[in-house]
């Protein structure tokens, strides 16, 4: 339960609540530690129990959502490379991109598809090519390539 160490009596009615976690979909509760007359199993939010006794532990079950990163050139329009799918629970790699006459500096967040289902990403933030750790970001976004013009002699 969201409330840890909640107590109940044999006469109580217990209703399992829903739960939420960034970048994940709640899929139910697992009763994993039980005594008394409980049955270890998966239960949905809203499940109701009466006339139960014994110590119990419910653990939330999650399904990580899949999000997409689209990449565009410095003009903010021209798609470059292939989109990358990622999950909040897994790390991913931002690859460098090359463009003749320019030095690639990194990526800038240029748009967020749904601000209500996005975390960690901020429009205008810059990221170097490299690994991004799991658990930092979630949401569908577009990254724009950032370059510096090469100088020649």
PDB file of C-alpha atoms in Angstrom:
ATOM      1  CA  UNK A   1       0.000   0.000   0.000  1.00  0.00           C
ATOM      2  CA  UNK A   2       1.124   3.572  -0.345  1.00  0.00           C
ATOM      3  CA  UNK A   3       0.695   3.818   3.429  1.00  0.00           C
ATOM      4  CA  UNK A   4       3.408   1.591   4.900  1.00  0.00           C
ATOM      5  CA  UNK A   5       2.641  -0.543   7.945  1.00  0.00           C
ATOM      6  CA  UNK A   6      -1.107  -0.056   7.782  1.00  0.00           C
ATOM      7  CA  UNK A   7      -3.021  -2.171  10.289  1.00  0.00           C
ATOM      8  CA  UNK A   8      -6.393  -3.849   9.861  1.00  0.00           C
ATOM      9  CA  UNK A   9      -8.744  -6.145  11.747  1.00  0.00           C
ATOM     10  CA  UNK A  10     -10.686  -9.228  10.705  1.00  0.00           C
ATOM     11  CA  UNK A  11     -13.825  -7.062  10.490  1.00  0.00           C
ATOM     12  CA  UNK A  12     -12.290  -4.396   8.206  1.00  0.00           C
ATOM     13  CA  UNK A  13     -12.917  -4.109   4.472  1.00  0.00           C
ATOM     14  CA  UNK A  14      -9.649  -3.630   2.595  1.00  0.00           C
ATOM     15  CA  UNK A  15      -9.685  -2.019  -0.865  1.00  0.00           C
ATOM     16  CA  UNK A  16      -6.439  -1.977  -2.843  1.00  0.00           C
ATOM     17  CA  UNK A  17      -5.668   1.498  -4.225  1.00  0.00           C
ATOM     18  CA  UNK A  18      -4.099   2.419  -7.534  1.00  0.00           C
ATOM     19  CA  UNK A  19      -0.518   3.711  -7.627  1.00  0.00           C
ATOM     20  CA  UNK A  20       1.624   5.882  -9.878  1.00  0.00           C
ATOM     21  CA  UNK A  21       5.305   6.157 -10.705  1.00  0.00           C
ATOM     22  CA  UNK A  22       7.077   8.348 -13.300  1.00  0.00           C
ATOM     23  CA  UNK A  23       7.585   6.677 -16.673  1.00  0.00           C
ATOM     24  CA  UNK A  24       5.705   3.535 -15.696  1.00  0.00           C
ATOM     25  CA  UNK A  25       2.195   2.119 -15.864  1.00  0.00           C
ATOM     26  CA  UNK A  26       0.745   0.536 -12.721  1.00  0.00           C
ATOM     27  CA  UNK A  27      -0.431  -3.013 -13.467  1.00  0.00           C
ATOM     28  CA  UNK A  28      -1.482  -4.267 -10.047  1.00  0.00           C
ATOM     29  CA  UNK A  29      -0.338  -5.529  -6.681  1.00  0.00           C
ATOM     30  CA  UNK A  30       1.552  -8.700  -5.826  1.00  0.00           C
ATOM     31  CA  UNK A  31       0.844 -10.249  -2.462  1.00  0.00           C
ATOM     32  CA  UNK A  32       4.253 -11.758  -1.850  1.00  0.00           C
ATOM     33  CA  UNK A  33       4.545 -12.149   1.924  1.00  0.00           C
ATOM     34  CA  UNK A  34       1.516 -13.477   3.724  1.00  0.00           C
ATOM     35  CA  UNK A  35       0.263 -15.431   6.712  1.00  0.00           C
ATOM     36  CA  UNK A  36      -3.263 -16.302   7.825  1.00  0.00           C
ATOM     37  CA  UNK A  37      -5.940 -16.855   5.200  1.00  0.00           C
ATOM     38  CA  UNK A  38      -4.477 -14.760   2.336  1.00  0.00           C
ATOM     39  CA  UNK A  39      -3.557 -16.213  -1.065  1.00  0.00           C
ATOM     40  CA  UNK A  40      -0.282 -15.118  -2.667  1.00  0.00           C
ATOM     41  CA  UNK A  41      -1.290 -13.762  -6.087  1.00  0.00           C
ATOM     42  CA  UNK A  42      -1.527 -10.678  -8.311  1.00  0.00           C
ATOM     43  CA  UNK A  43      -4.445  -8.350  -7.556  1.00  0.00           C
ATOM     44  CA  UNK A  44      -5.803  -5.325  -9.440  1.00  0.00           C
ATOM     45  CA  UNK A  45      -6.443  -1.926  -7.929  1.00  0.00           C
ATOM     46  CA  UNK A  46      -9.947  -1.882  -6.497  1.00  0.00           C
ATOM     47  CA  UNK A  47      -9.808  -5.492  -5.307  1.00  0.00           C
ATOM     48  CA  UNK A  48     -11.797  -5.763  -2.067  1.00  0.00           C
ATOM     49  CA  UNK A  49     -11.182  -8.142   0.814  1.00  0.00           C
ATOM     50  CA  UNK A  50     -13.187  -8.912   3.967  1.00  0.00           C
ATOM     51  CA  UNK A  51     -12.807 -11.420   6.797  1.00  0.00           C
ATOM     52  CA  UNK A  52      -9.044 -11.691   6.337  1.00  0.00           C
ATOM     53  CA  UNK A  53      -6.365 -12.146   8.967  1.00  0.00           C
ATOM     54  CA  UNK A  54      -2.579 -12.397   9.029  1.00  0.00           C
ATOM     55  CA  UNK A  55       0.395 -10.200   8.222  1.00  0.00           C
ATOM     56  CA  UNK A  56       0.713  -9.240   4.552  1.00  0.00           C
ATOM     57  CA  UNK A  57       2.974  -7.365   2.154  1.00  0.00           C
ATOM     58  CA  UNK A  58       1.681  -5.967  -1.143  1.00  0.00           C
ATOM     59  CA  UNK A  59       4.262  -4.874  -3.715  1.00  0.00           C
ATOM     60  CA  UNK A  60       3.278  -2.678  -6.705  1.00  0.00           C
ATOM     61  CA  UNK A  61       3.832  -4.108 -10.181  1.00  0.00           C
ATOM     62  CA  UNK A  62       4.946  -1.798 -12.992  1.00  0.00           C
ATOM     63  CA  UNK A  63       5.307  -1.895 -16.765  1.00  0.00           C
ATOM     64  CA  UNK A  64       7.862   0.606 -18.032  1.00  0.00           C
ATOM     65  CA  UNK A  65       6.495   2.836 -20.801  1.00  0.00           C
ATOM     66  CA  UNK A  66       8.391   3.117 -24.084  1.00  0.00           C
ATOM     67  CA  UNK A  67       9.244   6.626 -25.284  1.00  0.00           C
ATOM     68  CA  UNK A  68      10.762   7.967 -28.521  1.00  0.00           C
ATOM     69  CA  UNK A  69      13.525  10.485 -29.183  1.00  0.00           C
ATOM     70  CA  UNK A  70      13.458  12.055 -32.649  1.00  0.00           C
ATOM     71  CA  UNK A  71      16.549  13.811 -33.991  1.00  0.00           C
ATOM     72  CA  UNK A  72      16.558  16.880 -36.216  1.00  0.00           C
ATOM     73  CA  UNK A  73      19.330  18.915 -37.805  1.00  0.00           C
ATOM     74  CA  UNK A  74      20.271  22.385 -36.563  1.00  0.00           C
ATOM     75  CA  UNK A  75      17.460  23.887 -38.677  1.00  0.00           C
ATOM     76  CA  UNK A  76      15.004  22.215 -36.269  1.00  0.00           C
ATOM     77  CA  UNK A  77      13.089  20.578 -39.121  1.00  0.00           C
ATOM     78  CA  UNK A  78      15.182  18.130 -41.154  1.00  0.00           C
ATOM     79  CA  UNK A  79      15.087  14.660 -39.596  1.00  0.00           C
ATOM     80  CA  UNK A  80      18.489  13.036 -39.145  1.00  0.00           C
ATOM     81  CA  UNK A  81      19.274   9.504 -38.121  1.00  0.00           C
ATOM     82  CA  UNK A  82      16.690   7.076 -36.833  1.00  0.00           C
ATOM     83  CA  UNK A  83      14.454   7.701 -33.845  1.00  0.00           C
ATOM     84  CA  UNK A  84      15.530   5.972 -30.626  1.00  0.00           C
ATOM     85  CA  UNK A  85      13.076   4.162 -28.381  1.00  0.00           C
ATOM     86  CA  UNK A  86      13.902   4.030 -24.688  1.00  0.00           C
ATOM     87  CA  UNK A  87      12.395   3.199 -21.306  1.00  0.00           C
ATOM     88  CA  UNK A  88      12.651   5.111 -18.032  1.00  0.00           C
ATOM     89  CA  UNK A  89      14.011   1.940 -16.424  1.00  0.00           C
ATOM     90  CA  UNK A  90      16.832   1.464 -18.957  1.00  0.00           C
ATOM     91  CA  UNK A  91      19.783   3.590 -19.970  1.00  0.00           C
ATOM     92  CA  UNK A  92      20.424   4.617 -23.562  1.00  0.00           C
ATOM     93  CA  UNK A  93      23.101   6.268 -25.704  1.00  0.00           C
ATOM     94  CA  UNK A  94      22.942   9.568 -27.550  1.00  0.00           C
ATOM     95  CA  UNK A  95      25.137   9.231 -30.621  1.00  0.00           C
ATOM     96  CA  UNK A  96      27.226  11.967 -32.190  1.00  0.00           C
ATOM     97  CA  UNK A  97      26.269  13.200 -35.635  1.00  0.00           C
ATOM     98  CA  UNK A  98      28.520  14.536 -38.360  1.00  0.00           C
ATOM     99  CA  UNK A  99      27.876  17.255 -40.904  1.00  0.00           C
ATOM    100  CA  UNK A 100      30.478  18.387 -43.469  1.00  0.00           C
ATOM    101  CA  UNK A 101      32.034  21.735 -42.519  1.00  0.00           C
ATOM    102  CA  UNK A 102      30.856  21.590 -38.904  1.00  0.00           C
ATOM    103  CA  UNK A 103      31.947  20.167 -35.557  1.00  0.00           C
ATOM    104  CA  UNK A 104      29.192  18.405 -33.652  1.00  0.00           C
ATOM    105  CA  UNK A 105      28.808  19.834 -30.112  1.00  0.00           C
ATOM    106  CA  UNK A 106      25.829  17.834 -28.865  1.00  0.00           C
ATOM    107  CA  UNK A 107      22.063  17.815 -28.683  1.00  0.00           C
ATOM    108  CA  UNK A 108      19.530  20.368 -27.481  1.00  0.00           C
ATOM    109  CA  UNK A 109      15.983  19.528 -26.355  1.00  0.00           C
ATOM    110  CA  UNK A 110      13.855  21.358 -28.928  1.00  0.00           C
ATOM    111  CA  UNK A 111      10.381  19.994 -28.189  1.00  0.00           C
ATOM    112  CA  UNK A 112       8.440  17.825 -25.761  1.00  0.00           C
ATOM    113  CA  UNK A 113       5.427  15.966 -27.136  1.00  0.00           C
ATOM    114  CA  UNK A 114       3.401  15.754 -23.897  1.00  0.00           C
ATOM    115  CA  UNK A 115       4.516  17.775 -20.876  1.00  0.00           C
ATOM    116  CA  UNK A 116       2.153  15.813 -18.606  1.00  0.00           C
ATOM    117  CA  UNK A 117       3.995  12.565 -19.406  1.00  0.00           C
ATOM    118  CA  UNK A 118       7.536  13.878 -19.366  1.00  0.00           C
ATOM    119  CA  UNK A 119      10.146  14.180 -16.672  1.00  0.00           C
ATOM    120  CA  UNK A 120      13.714  15.428 -16.555  1.00  0.00           C
ATOM    121  CA  UNK A 121      13.721  16.896 -20.061  1.00  0.00           C
ATOM    122  CA  UNK A 122      13.690  20.710 -20.280  1.00  0.00           C
ATOM    123  CA  UNK A 123      13.446  22.610 -23.565  1.00  0.00           C
ATOM    124  CA  UNK A 124      16.793  24.245 -24.261  1.00  0.00           C
ATOM    125  CA  UNK A 125      18.876  21.825 -22.170  1.00  0.00           C
ATOM    126  CA  UNK A 126      22.025  20.555 -23.882  1.00  0.00           C
ATOM    127  CA  UNK A 127      23.397  17.021 -23.859  1.00  0.00           C
ATOM    128  CA  UNK A 128      26.707  15.684 -25.114  1.00  0.00           C
ATOM    129  CA  UNK A 129      26.830  12.445 -27.064  1.00  0.00           C
ATOM    130  CA  UNK A 130      27.190   9.524 -24.681  1.00  0.00           C
ATOM    131  CA  UNK A 131      25.378   7.323 -22.217  1.00  0.00           C
ATOM    132  CA  UNK A 132      22.289   8.469 -20.338  1.00  0.00           C
ATOM    133  CA  UNK A 133      21.597   6.616 -17.087  1.00  0.00           C
ATOM    134  CA  UNK A 134      18.319   4.828 -16.402  1.00  0.00           C
ATOM    135  CA  UNK A 135      15.807   6.596 -14.208  1.00  0.00           C
ATOM    136  CA  UNK A 136      16.719  10.156 -15.221  1.00  0.00           C
ATOM    137  CA  UNK A 137      14.315  10.917 -18.067  1.00  0.00           C
ATOM    138  CA  UNK A 138      10.995   9.901 -19.563  1.00  0.00           C
ATOM    139  CA  UNK A 139       8.806  11.318 -22.326  1.00  0.00           C
ATOM    140  CA  UNK A 140       8.656  11.691 -26.113  1.00  0.00           C
ATOM    141  CA  UNK A 141      10.996  14.447 -27.233  1.00  0.00           C
ATOM    142  CA  UNK A 142      12.887  15.915 -30.180  1.00  0.00           C
ATOM    143  CA  UNK A 143      16.591  16.667 -29.926  1.00  0.00           C
ATOM    144  CA  UNK A 144      18.178  19.211 -32.259  1.00  0.00           C
ATOM    145  CA  UNK A 145      21.814  18.884 -33.340  1.00  0.00           C
ATOM    146  CA  UNK A 146      24.115  21.676 -32.183  1.00  0.00           C
ATOM    147  CA  UNK A 147      27.180  22.485 -34.291  1.00  0.00           C
ATOM    148  CA  UNK A 148      30.056  24.892 -34.528  1.00  0.00           C
ATOM    149  CA  UNK A 149      31.186  26.021 -37.998  1.00  0.00           C
ATOM    150  CA  UNK A 150      34.689  24.797 -38.788  1.00  0.00           C
ATOM    151  CA  UNK A 151      37.303  27.451 -39.542  1.00  0.00           C
ATOM    152  CA  UNK A 152      39.898  26.820 -42.211  1.00  0.00           C
ATOM    153  CA  UNK A 153      43.129  28.542 -43.133  1.00  0.00           C
TER     154      UNK A 153
END
